[in-house]
Short mmCIF file of C-alpha atoms and ligand atoms in Angstrom, two decimals:
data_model
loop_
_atom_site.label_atom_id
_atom_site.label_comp_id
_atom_site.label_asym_id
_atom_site.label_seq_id
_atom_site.Cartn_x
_atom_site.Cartn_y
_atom_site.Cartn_z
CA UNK A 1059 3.27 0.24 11.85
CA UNK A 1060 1.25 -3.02 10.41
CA UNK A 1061 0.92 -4.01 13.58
CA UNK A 1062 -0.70 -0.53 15.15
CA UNK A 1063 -2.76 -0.20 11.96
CA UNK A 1064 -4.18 -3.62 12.44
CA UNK A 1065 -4.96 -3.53 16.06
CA UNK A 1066 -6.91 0.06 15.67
CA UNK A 1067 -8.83 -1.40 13.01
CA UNK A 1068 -9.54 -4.04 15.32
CA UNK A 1069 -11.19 -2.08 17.52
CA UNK A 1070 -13.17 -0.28 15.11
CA UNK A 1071 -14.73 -3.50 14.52
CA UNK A 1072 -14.85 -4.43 17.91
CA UNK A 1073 -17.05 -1.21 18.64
CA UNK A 1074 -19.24 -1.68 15.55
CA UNK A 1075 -20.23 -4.94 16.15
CA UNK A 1076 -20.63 -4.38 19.81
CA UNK A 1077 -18.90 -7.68 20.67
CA UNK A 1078 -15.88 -6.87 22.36
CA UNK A 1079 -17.75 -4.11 24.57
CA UNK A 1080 -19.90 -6.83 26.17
CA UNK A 1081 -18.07 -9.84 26.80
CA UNK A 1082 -20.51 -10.90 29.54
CA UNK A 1083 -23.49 -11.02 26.75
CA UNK A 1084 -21.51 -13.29 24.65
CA UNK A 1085 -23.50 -16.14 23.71
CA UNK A 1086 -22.94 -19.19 22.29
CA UNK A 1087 -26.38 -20.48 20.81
CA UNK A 1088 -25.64 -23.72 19.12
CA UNK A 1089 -26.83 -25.35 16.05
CA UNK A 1090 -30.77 -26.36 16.66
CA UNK A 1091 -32.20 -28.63 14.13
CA UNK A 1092 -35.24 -28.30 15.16
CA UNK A 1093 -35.26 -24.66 14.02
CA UNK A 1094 -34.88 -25.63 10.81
CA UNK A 1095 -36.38 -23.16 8.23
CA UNK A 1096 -36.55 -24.58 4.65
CA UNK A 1097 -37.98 -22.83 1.57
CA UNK A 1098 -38.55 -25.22 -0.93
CA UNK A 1099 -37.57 -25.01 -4.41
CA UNK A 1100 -40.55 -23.15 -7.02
CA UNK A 1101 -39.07 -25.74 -9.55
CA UNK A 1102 -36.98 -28.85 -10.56
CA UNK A 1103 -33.65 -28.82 -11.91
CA UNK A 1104 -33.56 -31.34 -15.04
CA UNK A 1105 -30.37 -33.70 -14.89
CA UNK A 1106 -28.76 -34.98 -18.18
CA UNK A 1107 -28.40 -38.87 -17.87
CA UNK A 1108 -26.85 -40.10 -15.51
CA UNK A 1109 -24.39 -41.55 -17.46
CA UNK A 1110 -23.08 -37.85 -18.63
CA UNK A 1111 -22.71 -36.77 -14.82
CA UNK A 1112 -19.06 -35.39 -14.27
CA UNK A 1113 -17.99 -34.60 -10.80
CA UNK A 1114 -18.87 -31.50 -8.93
CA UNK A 1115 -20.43 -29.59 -11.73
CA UNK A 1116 -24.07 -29.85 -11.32
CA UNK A 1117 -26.19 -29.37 -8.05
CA UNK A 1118 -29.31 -30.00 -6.62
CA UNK A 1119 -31.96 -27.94 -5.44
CA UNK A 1120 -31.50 -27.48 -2.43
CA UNK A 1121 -28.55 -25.81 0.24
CA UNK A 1122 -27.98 -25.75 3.64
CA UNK A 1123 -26.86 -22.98 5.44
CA UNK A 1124 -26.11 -21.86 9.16
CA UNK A 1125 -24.62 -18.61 10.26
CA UNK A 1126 -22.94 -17.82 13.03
CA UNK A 1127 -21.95 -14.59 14.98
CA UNK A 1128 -19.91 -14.16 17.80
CA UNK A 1129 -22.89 -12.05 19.44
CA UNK A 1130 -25.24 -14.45 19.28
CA UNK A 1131 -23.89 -18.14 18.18
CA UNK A 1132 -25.48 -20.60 15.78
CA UNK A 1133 -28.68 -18.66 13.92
CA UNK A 1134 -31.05 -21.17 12.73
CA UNK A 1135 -30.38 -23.53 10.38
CA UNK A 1136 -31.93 -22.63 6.68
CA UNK A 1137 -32.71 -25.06 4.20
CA UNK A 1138 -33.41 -22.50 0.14
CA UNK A 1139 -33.56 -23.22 -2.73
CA UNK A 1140 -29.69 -23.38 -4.38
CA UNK A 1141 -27.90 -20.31 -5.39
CA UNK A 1142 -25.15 -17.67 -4.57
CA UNK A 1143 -25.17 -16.25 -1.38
CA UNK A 1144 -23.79 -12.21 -0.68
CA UNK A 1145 -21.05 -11.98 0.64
CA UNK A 1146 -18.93 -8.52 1.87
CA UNK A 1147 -16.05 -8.33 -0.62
CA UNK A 1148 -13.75 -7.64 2.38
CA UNK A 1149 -15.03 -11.44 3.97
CA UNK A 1150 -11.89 -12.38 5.12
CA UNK A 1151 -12.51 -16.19 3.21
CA UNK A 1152 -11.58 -14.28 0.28
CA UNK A 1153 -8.18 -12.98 1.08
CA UNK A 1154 -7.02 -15.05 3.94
CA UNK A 1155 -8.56 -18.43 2.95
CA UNK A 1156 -10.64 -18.68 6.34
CA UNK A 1157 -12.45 -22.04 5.62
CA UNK A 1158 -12.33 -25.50 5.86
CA UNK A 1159 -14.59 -28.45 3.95
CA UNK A 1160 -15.38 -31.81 3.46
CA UNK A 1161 -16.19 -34.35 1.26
CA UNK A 1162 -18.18 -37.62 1.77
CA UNK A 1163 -21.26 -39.44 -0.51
CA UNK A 1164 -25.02 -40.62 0.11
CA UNK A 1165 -26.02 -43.59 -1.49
CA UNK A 1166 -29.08 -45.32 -2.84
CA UNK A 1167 -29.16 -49.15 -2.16
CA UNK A 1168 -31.04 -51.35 -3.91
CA UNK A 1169 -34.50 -50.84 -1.56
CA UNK A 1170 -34.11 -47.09 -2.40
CA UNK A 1171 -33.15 -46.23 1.19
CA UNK A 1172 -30.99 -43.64 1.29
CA UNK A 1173 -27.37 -44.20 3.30
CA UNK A 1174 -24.82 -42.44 4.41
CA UNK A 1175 -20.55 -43.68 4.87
CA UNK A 1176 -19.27 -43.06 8.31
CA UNK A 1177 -20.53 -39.76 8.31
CA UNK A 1178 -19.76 -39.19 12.08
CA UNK A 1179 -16.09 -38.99 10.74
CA UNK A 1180 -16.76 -36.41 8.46
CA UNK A 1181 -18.27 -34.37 11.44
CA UNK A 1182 -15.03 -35.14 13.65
CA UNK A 1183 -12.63 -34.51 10.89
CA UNK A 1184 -14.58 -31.27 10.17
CA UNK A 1185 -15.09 -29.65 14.50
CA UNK A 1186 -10.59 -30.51 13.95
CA UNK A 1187 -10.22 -28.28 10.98
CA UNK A 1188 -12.59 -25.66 11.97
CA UNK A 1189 -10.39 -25.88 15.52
CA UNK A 1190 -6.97 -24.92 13.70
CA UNK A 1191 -9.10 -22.18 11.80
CA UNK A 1192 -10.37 -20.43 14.62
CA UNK A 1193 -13.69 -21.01 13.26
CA UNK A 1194 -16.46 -21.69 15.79
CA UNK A 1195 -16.73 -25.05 16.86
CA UNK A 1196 -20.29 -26.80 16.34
CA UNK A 1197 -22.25 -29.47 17.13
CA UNK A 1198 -21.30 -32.26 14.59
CA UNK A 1199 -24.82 -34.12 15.54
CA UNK A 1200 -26.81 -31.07 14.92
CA UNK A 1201 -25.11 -30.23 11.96
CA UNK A 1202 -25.05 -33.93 10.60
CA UNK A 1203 -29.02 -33.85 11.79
CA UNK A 1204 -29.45 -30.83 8.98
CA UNK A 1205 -27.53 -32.51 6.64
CA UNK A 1206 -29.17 -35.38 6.59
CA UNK A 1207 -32.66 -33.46 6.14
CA UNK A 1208 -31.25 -31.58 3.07
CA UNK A 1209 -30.39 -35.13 1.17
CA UNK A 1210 -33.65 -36.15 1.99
CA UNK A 1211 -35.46 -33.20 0.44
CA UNK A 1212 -33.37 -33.58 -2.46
CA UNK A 1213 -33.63 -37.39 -2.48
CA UNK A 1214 -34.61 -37.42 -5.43
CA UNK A 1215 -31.59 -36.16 -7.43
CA UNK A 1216 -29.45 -39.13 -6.17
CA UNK A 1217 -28.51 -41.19 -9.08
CA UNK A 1218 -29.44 -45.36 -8.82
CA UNK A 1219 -26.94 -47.80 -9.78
CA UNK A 1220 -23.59 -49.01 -8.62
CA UNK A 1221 -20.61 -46.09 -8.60
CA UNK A 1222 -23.46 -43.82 -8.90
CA UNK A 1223 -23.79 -41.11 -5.55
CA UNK A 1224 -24.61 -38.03 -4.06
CA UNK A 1225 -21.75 -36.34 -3.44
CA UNK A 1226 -21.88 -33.85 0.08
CA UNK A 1227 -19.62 -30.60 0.54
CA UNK A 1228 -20.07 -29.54 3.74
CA UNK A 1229 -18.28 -26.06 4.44
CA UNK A 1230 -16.65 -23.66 7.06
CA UNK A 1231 -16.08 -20.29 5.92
CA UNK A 1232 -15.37 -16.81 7.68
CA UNK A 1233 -17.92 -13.89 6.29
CA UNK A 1234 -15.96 -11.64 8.85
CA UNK A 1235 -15.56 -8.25 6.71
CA UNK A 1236 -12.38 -7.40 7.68
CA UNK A 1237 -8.65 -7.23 6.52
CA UNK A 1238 -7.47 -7.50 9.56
CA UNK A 1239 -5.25 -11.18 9.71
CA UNK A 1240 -7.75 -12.39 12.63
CA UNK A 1241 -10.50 -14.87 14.03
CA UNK A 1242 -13.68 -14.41 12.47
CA UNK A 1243 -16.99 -12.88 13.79
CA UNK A 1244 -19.18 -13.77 11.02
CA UNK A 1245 -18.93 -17.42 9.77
CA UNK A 1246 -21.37 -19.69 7.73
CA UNK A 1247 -21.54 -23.11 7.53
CA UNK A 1248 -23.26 -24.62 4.40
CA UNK A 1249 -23.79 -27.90 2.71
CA UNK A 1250 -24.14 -28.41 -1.42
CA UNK A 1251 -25.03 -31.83 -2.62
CA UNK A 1252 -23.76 -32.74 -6.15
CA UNK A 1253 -24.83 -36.09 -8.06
CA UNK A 1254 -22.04 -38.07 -9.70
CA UNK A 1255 -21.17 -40.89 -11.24
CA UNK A 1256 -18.79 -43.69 -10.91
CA UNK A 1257 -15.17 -42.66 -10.69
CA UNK A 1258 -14.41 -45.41 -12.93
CA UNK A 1259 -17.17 -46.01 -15.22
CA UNK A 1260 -14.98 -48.20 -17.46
CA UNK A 1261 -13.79 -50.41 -14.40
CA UNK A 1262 -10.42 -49.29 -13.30
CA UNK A 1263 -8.10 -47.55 -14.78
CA UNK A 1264 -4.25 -47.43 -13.13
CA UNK A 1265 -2.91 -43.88 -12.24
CA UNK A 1266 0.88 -43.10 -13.08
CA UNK A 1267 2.78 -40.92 -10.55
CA UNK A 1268 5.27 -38.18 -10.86
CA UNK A 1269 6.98 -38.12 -7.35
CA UNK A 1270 7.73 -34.53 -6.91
CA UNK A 1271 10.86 -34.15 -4.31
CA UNK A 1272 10.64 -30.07 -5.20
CA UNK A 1273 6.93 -28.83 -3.55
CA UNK A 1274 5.73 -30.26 -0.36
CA UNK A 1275 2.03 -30.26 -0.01
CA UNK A 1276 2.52 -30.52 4.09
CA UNK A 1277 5.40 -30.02 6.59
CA UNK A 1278 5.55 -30.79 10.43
CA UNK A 1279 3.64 -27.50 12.65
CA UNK A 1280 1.67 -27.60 9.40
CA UNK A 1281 -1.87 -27.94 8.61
CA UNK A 1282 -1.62 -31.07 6.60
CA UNK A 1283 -4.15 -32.85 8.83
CA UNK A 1284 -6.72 -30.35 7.82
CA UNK A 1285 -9.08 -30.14 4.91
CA UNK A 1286 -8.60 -26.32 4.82
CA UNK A 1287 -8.54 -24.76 1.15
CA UNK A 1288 -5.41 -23.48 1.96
CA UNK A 1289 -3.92 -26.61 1.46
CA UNK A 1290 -5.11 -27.56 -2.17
CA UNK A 1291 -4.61 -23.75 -4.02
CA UNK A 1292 -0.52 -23.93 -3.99
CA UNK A 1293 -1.06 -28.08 -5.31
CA UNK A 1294 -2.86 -27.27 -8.49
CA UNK A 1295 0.28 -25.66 -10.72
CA UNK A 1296 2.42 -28.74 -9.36
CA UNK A 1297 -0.95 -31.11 -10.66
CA UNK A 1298 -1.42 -29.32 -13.92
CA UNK A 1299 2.75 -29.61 -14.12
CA UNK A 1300 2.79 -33.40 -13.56
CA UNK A 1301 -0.11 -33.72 -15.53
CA UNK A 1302 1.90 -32.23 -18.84
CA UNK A 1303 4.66 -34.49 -18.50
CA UNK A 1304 1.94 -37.21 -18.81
CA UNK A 1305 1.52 -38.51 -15.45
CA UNK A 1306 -2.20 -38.68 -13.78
CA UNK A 1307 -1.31 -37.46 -10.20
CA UNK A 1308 1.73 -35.65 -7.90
CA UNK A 1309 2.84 -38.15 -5.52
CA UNK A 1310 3.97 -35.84 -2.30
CA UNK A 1311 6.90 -36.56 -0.89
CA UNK A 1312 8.90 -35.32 2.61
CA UNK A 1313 11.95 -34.90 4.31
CA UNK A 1314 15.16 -35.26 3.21
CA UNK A 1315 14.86 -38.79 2.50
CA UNK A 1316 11.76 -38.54 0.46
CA UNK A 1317 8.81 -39.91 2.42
CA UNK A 1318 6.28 -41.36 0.75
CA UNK A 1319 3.12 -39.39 1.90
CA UNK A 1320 -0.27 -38.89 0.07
CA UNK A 1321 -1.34 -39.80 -3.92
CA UNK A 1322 -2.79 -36.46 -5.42
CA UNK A 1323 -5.49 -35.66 -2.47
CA UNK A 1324 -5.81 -39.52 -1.15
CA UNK A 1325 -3.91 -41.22 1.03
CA UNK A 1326 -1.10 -43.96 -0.13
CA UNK A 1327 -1.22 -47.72 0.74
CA UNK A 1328 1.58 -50.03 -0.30
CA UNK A 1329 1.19 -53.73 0.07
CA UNK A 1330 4.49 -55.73 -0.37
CA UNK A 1331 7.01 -58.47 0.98
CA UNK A 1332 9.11 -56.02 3.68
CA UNK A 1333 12.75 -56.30 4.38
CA UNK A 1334 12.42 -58.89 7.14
CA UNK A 1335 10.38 -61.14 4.59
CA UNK A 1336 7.16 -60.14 6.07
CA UNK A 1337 3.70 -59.21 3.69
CA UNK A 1338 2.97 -55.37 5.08
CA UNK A 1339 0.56 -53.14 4.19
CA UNK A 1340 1.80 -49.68 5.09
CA UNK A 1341 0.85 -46.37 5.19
CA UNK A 1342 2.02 -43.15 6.43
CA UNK A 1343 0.96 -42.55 10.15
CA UNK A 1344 -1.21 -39.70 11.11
CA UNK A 1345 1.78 -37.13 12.31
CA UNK A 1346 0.18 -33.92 11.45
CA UNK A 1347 1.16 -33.60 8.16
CA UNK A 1348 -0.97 -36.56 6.27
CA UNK A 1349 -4.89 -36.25 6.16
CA UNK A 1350 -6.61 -39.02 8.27
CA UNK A 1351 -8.99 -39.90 5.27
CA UNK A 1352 -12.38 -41.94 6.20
CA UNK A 1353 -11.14 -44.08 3.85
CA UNK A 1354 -8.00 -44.37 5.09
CA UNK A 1355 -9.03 -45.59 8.41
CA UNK A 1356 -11.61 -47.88 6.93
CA UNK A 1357 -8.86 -49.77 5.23
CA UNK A 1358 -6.65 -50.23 8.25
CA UNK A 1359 -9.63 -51.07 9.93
CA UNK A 1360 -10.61 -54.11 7.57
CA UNK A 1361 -7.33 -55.29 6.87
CA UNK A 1362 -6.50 -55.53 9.97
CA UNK A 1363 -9.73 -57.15 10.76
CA UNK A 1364 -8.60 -59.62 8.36
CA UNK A 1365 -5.60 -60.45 10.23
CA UNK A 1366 -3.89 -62.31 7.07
CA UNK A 1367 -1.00 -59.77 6.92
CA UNK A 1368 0.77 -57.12 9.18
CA UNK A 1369 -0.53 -53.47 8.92
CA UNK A 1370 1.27 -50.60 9.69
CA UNK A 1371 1.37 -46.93 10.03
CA UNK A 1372 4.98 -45.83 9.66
CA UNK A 1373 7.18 -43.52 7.91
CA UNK A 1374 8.65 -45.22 4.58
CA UNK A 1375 11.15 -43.86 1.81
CA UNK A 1376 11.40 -43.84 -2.04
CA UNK A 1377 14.35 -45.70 -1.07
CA UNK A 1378 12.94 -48.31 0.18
CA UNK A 1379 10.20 -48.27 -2.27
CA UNK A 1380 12.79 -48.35 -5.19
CA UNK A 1381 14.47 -51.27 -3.54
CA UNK A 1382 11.69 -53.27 -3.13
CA UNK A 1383 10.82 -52.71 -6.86
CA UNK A 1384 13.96 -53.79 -7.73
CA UNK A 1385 13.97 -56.87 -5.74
CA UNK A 1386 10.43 -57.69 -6.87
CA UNK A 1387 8.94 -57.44 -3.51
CA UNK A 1388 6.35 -54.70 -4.31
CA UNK A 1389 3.02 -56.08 -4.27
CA UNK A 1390 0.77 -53.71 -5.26
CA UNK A 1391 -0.16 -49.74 -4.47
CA UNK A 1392 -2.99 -47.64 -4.31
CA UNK A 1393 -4.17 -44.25 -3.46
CA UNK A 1394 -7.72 -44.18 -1.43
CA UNK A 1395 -10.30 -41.68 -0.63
CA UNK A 1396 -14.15 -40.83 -1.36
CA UNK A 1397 -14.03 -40.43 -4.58
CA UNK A 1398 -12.68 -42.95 -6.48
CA UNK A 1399 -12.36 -45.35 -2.84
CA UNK A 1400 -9.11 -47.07 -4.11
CA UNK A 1401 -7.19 -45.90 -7.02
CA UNK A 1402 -4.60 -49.04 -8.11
CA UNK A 1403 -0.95 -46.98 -8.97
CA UNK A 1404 0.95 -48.77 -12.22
CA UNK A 1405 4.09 -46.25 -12.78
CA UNK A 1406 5.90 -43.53 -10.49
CA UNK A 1407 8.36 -41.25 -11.79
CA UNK A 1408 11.51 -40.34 -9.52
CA UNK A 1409 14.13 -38.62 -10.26
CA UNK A 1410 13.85 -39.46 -14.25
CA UNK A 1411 13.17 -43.00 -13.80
CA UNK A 1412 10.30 -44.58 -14.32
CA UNK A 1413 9.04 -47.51 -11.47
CA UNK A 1414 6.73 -49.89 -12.55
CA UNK A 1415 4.58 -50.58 -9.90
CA UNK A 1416 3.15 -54.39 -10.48
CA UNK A 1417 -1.08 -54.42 -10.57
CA UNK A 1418 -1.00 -57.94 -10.08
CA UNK A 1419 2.19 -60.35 -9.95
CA UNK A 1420 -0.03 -63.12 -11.67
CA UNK A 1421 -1.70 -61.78 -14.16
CA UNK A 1422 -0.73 -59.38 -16.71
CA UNK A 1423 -3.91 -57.94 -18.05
CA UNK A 1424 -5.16 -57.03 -14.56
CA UNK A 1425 -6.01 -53.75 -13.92
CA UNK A 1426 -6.39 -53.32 -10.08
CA UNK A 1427 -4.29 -55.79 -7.88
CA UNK A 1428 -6.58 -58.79 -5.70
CA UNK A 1429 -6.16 -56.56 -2.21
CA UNK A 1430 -7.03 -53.78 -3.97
CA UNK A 1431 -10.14 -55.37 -5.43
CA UNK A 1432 -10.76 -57.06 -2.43
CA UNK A 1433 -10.79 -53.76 -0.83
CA UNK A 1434 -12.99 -52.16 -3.20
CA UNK A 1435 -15.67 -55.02 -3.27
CA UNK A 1436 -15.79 -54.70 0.44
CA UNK A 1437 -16.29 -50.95 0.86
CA UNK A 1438 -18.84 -50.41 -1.79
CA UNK A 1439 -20.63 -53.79 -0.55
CA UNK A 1440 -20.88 -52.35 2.84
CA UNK A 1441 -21.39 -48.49 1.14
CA UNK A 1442 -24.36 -49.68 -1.10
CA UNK A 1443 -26.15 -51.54 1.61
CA UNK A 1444 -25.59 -55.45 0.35
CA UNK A 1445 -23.57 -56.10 3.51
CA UNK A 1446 -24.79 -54.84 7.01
CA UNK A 1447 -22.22 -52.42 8.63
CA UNK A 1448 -22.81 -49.93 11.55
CA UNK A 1449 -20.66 -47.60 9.10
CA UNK A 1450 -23.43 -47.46 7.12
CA UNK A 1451 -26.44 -44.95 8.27
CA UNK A 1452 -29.54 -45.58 6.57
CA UNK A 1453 -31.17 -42.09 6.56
CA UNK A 1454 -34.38 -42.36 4.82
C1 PLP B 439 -10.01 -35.74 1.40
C2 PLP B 439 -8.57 -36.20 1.32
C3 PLP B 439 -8.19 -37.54 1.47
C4 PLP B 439 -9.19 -38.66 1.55
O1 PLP B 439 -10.02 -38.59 2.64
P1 PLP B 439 -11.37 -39.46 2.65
O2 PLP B 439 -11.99 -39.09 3.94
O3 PLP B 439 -10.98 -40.87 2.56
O4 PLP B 439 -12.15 -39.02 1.46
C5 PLP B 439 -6.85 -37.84 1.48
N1 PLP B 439 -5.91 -36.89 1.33
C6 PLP B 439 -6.23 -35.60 1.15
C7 PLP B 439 -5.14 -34.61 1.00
C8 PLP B 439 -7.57 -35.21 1.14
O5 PLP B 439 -7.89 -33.94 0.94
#
């Protein structure tokens, strides 16, 4: 009955937009930066101090945004002034979670050039999660091209200073008005740029964990490899739960043996003496069910670069966490992502017991371990221009 009622609406649409009636016309214009349309601002926004910047609340003048219909393709690219946007109430975003994002920071280095981290990955990661969506795929070039103009136009809302950044939020969504459970065809890509400060303004500060073995924030055939909202709405209770019993961030766990996968929304490193008396660094490998962060693969990257240790991408347990503890061959752990880049871990919480995780073995006042410094000093060295890196773009 669903089913029939569902398909005939279907075709209603199909008729009113025309698209299904002339398959041969279907065109697929893609994104063209050189198009670009851009309607500058009438005035300035007025930021509070820097120092007072919280994350993702305030904006800058400036949007991007590219529409995209299955008659026609990619519409030119706008650049307006920042506001809402309409939007039909039936847009299938709204009740089926059609969209996808991303996250990833501009920087000012100390020339004033503008730069931007790896941002080709943030395309990549971006065509994948569209993919699974069924929304239309897009030049990552083009659309990095656009991007690149907006943070330019609105270079000067990009705070100075170490920690400080432009944050990016490049985003998918489907404007398709219809209830039908379908592809969209109506989407809109669009980029916001928020300024922010440094996750850690007071230096670090060690998260605790609550390892939850009840909710699983991905499962195998899943969409964990995705930054689709859909994957962050059902986390937020479990959050706001772990957050009352005084812990700072969920630590997901899988399978029946309690895999160790990702810290909150950032992937988990643990660096330690493993059972065959080796020092690992280990994270959980890219199955389809853990988010291959930037980050993420920056670390194994460098770390392996550095060659002083083995690195590995492999399933691992509580169980073998909790052993190690015990037999005081944990290192150290962090979470890491573009936000805070590495976030040293201090405490987990499993199954009513409380882990202490060591920061650093040698010194008892530390508040980050040395590889998770280490890692940090690197990463915002290269990030902030002081060392050369092709993973840094200088953009204006
Ligand atoms: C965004 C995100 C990360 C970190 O990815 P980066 O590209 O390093 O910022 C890790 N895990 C989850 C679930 C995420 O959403």
């Amino acid at each position: 009955m669903l089913s029939t009622l569902f398909s005939s609406a279907a075709r209603g649409v199909a008729k009113r937009t025309g698209a299904a009636a002339k398959p041969a016309l279907f065109s697929t214009a893609s994104i063209d930066p050189s198009k670009l349309d851009i309607t500058k601002a009438q005035t300035r926004k007025l930021f509070p101090p820097k120092e007072e910047l919280q994350f993702g609340q305030l904006f800058t003048d400036h949007m991007l945004e590219i529409d995209w219909t299955s008659d026609h393709g990619w519409h030119a690219p706008v650049i307006r002034p920042y506001g809402p946007f309409q939007m039909d109430p039936a847009a299938s975003v709204l009740h089926y979670g059609l969209e996808c994002f991303e996250g990833m920071k501009g920087y000012l280095d100390s020339e004033g050039r503008t730069r931007l981290f790896r941002p080709d990955m943030n395309m990549a990661r971006m065509k994948v999660s569209c993919e699974r969506m069924n929304l239309p795929d897009f030049d990552g070039d083009a659309f990095l091209e656009c991007i690149k103009e907006l943070v330019r136009l609105d270079k000067g809302c990009i705070p100075e200073g170490d920690g400080f950044s432009l944050y990016l939020r490049p985003t998918a969504i489907s404007t398709h008005p219809y209830l039908g459970v379908t592809g969209a065809q109506s989407s809109k890509l669009y980029c916001i740029l928020s300024p922010v400060g440094p996750y850690y303004p007071e230096g670090f500060k060690p998260v605790t964990l609550y390892a939850d073995n009840q909710n699983r924030r991905a499962w195998p055939g899943g969409v964990g490899f995705t930054k689709c909202g859909g994957n962050y709405a059902p986390t937020i209770k479990v959050q706001m739960d772990a957050a009352k019993k005084g812990y700072s961030q969920v630590l997901w766990l899988f399978g029946d043996d309690d895999q160790l996968t990702e810290v909150g929304t950032m992937n988990m490193f643990t660096f330690w003496v493993n059972e065959d008396g080796d020092k690992e660094l280990v994270t959980a490998p890219l199955d389809g069910t853990i988010l291959p962060g930037v980050t993420r693969d920056t670390i194994l990257n460098l770390a392996r670069g550095w060659g002083e240790f083995k690195v590995t991408e492999r399933s691992y347990t509580m169980a073998e966490m909790t052993k190690a503890i015990e037999e005081k061959r944990l290192i150290e752990c962090f979470g890491a992502g573009t936000a805070a880049v590495v976030s040293p871990i201090r405490l987990i919480s499993y199954h009513g017991t409380e882990y202490e995780v060591p920061l650093d073995p040698k010194n008892p006042d530390a508040v980050a371990g040395p590889l998770t410094q280490r890692v940090w000093d690197t990463i915002v060295g290269i990030q902030y221009g002081r060392d050369e890196h092709e993973w840094s773009v200088v953009i204006d």
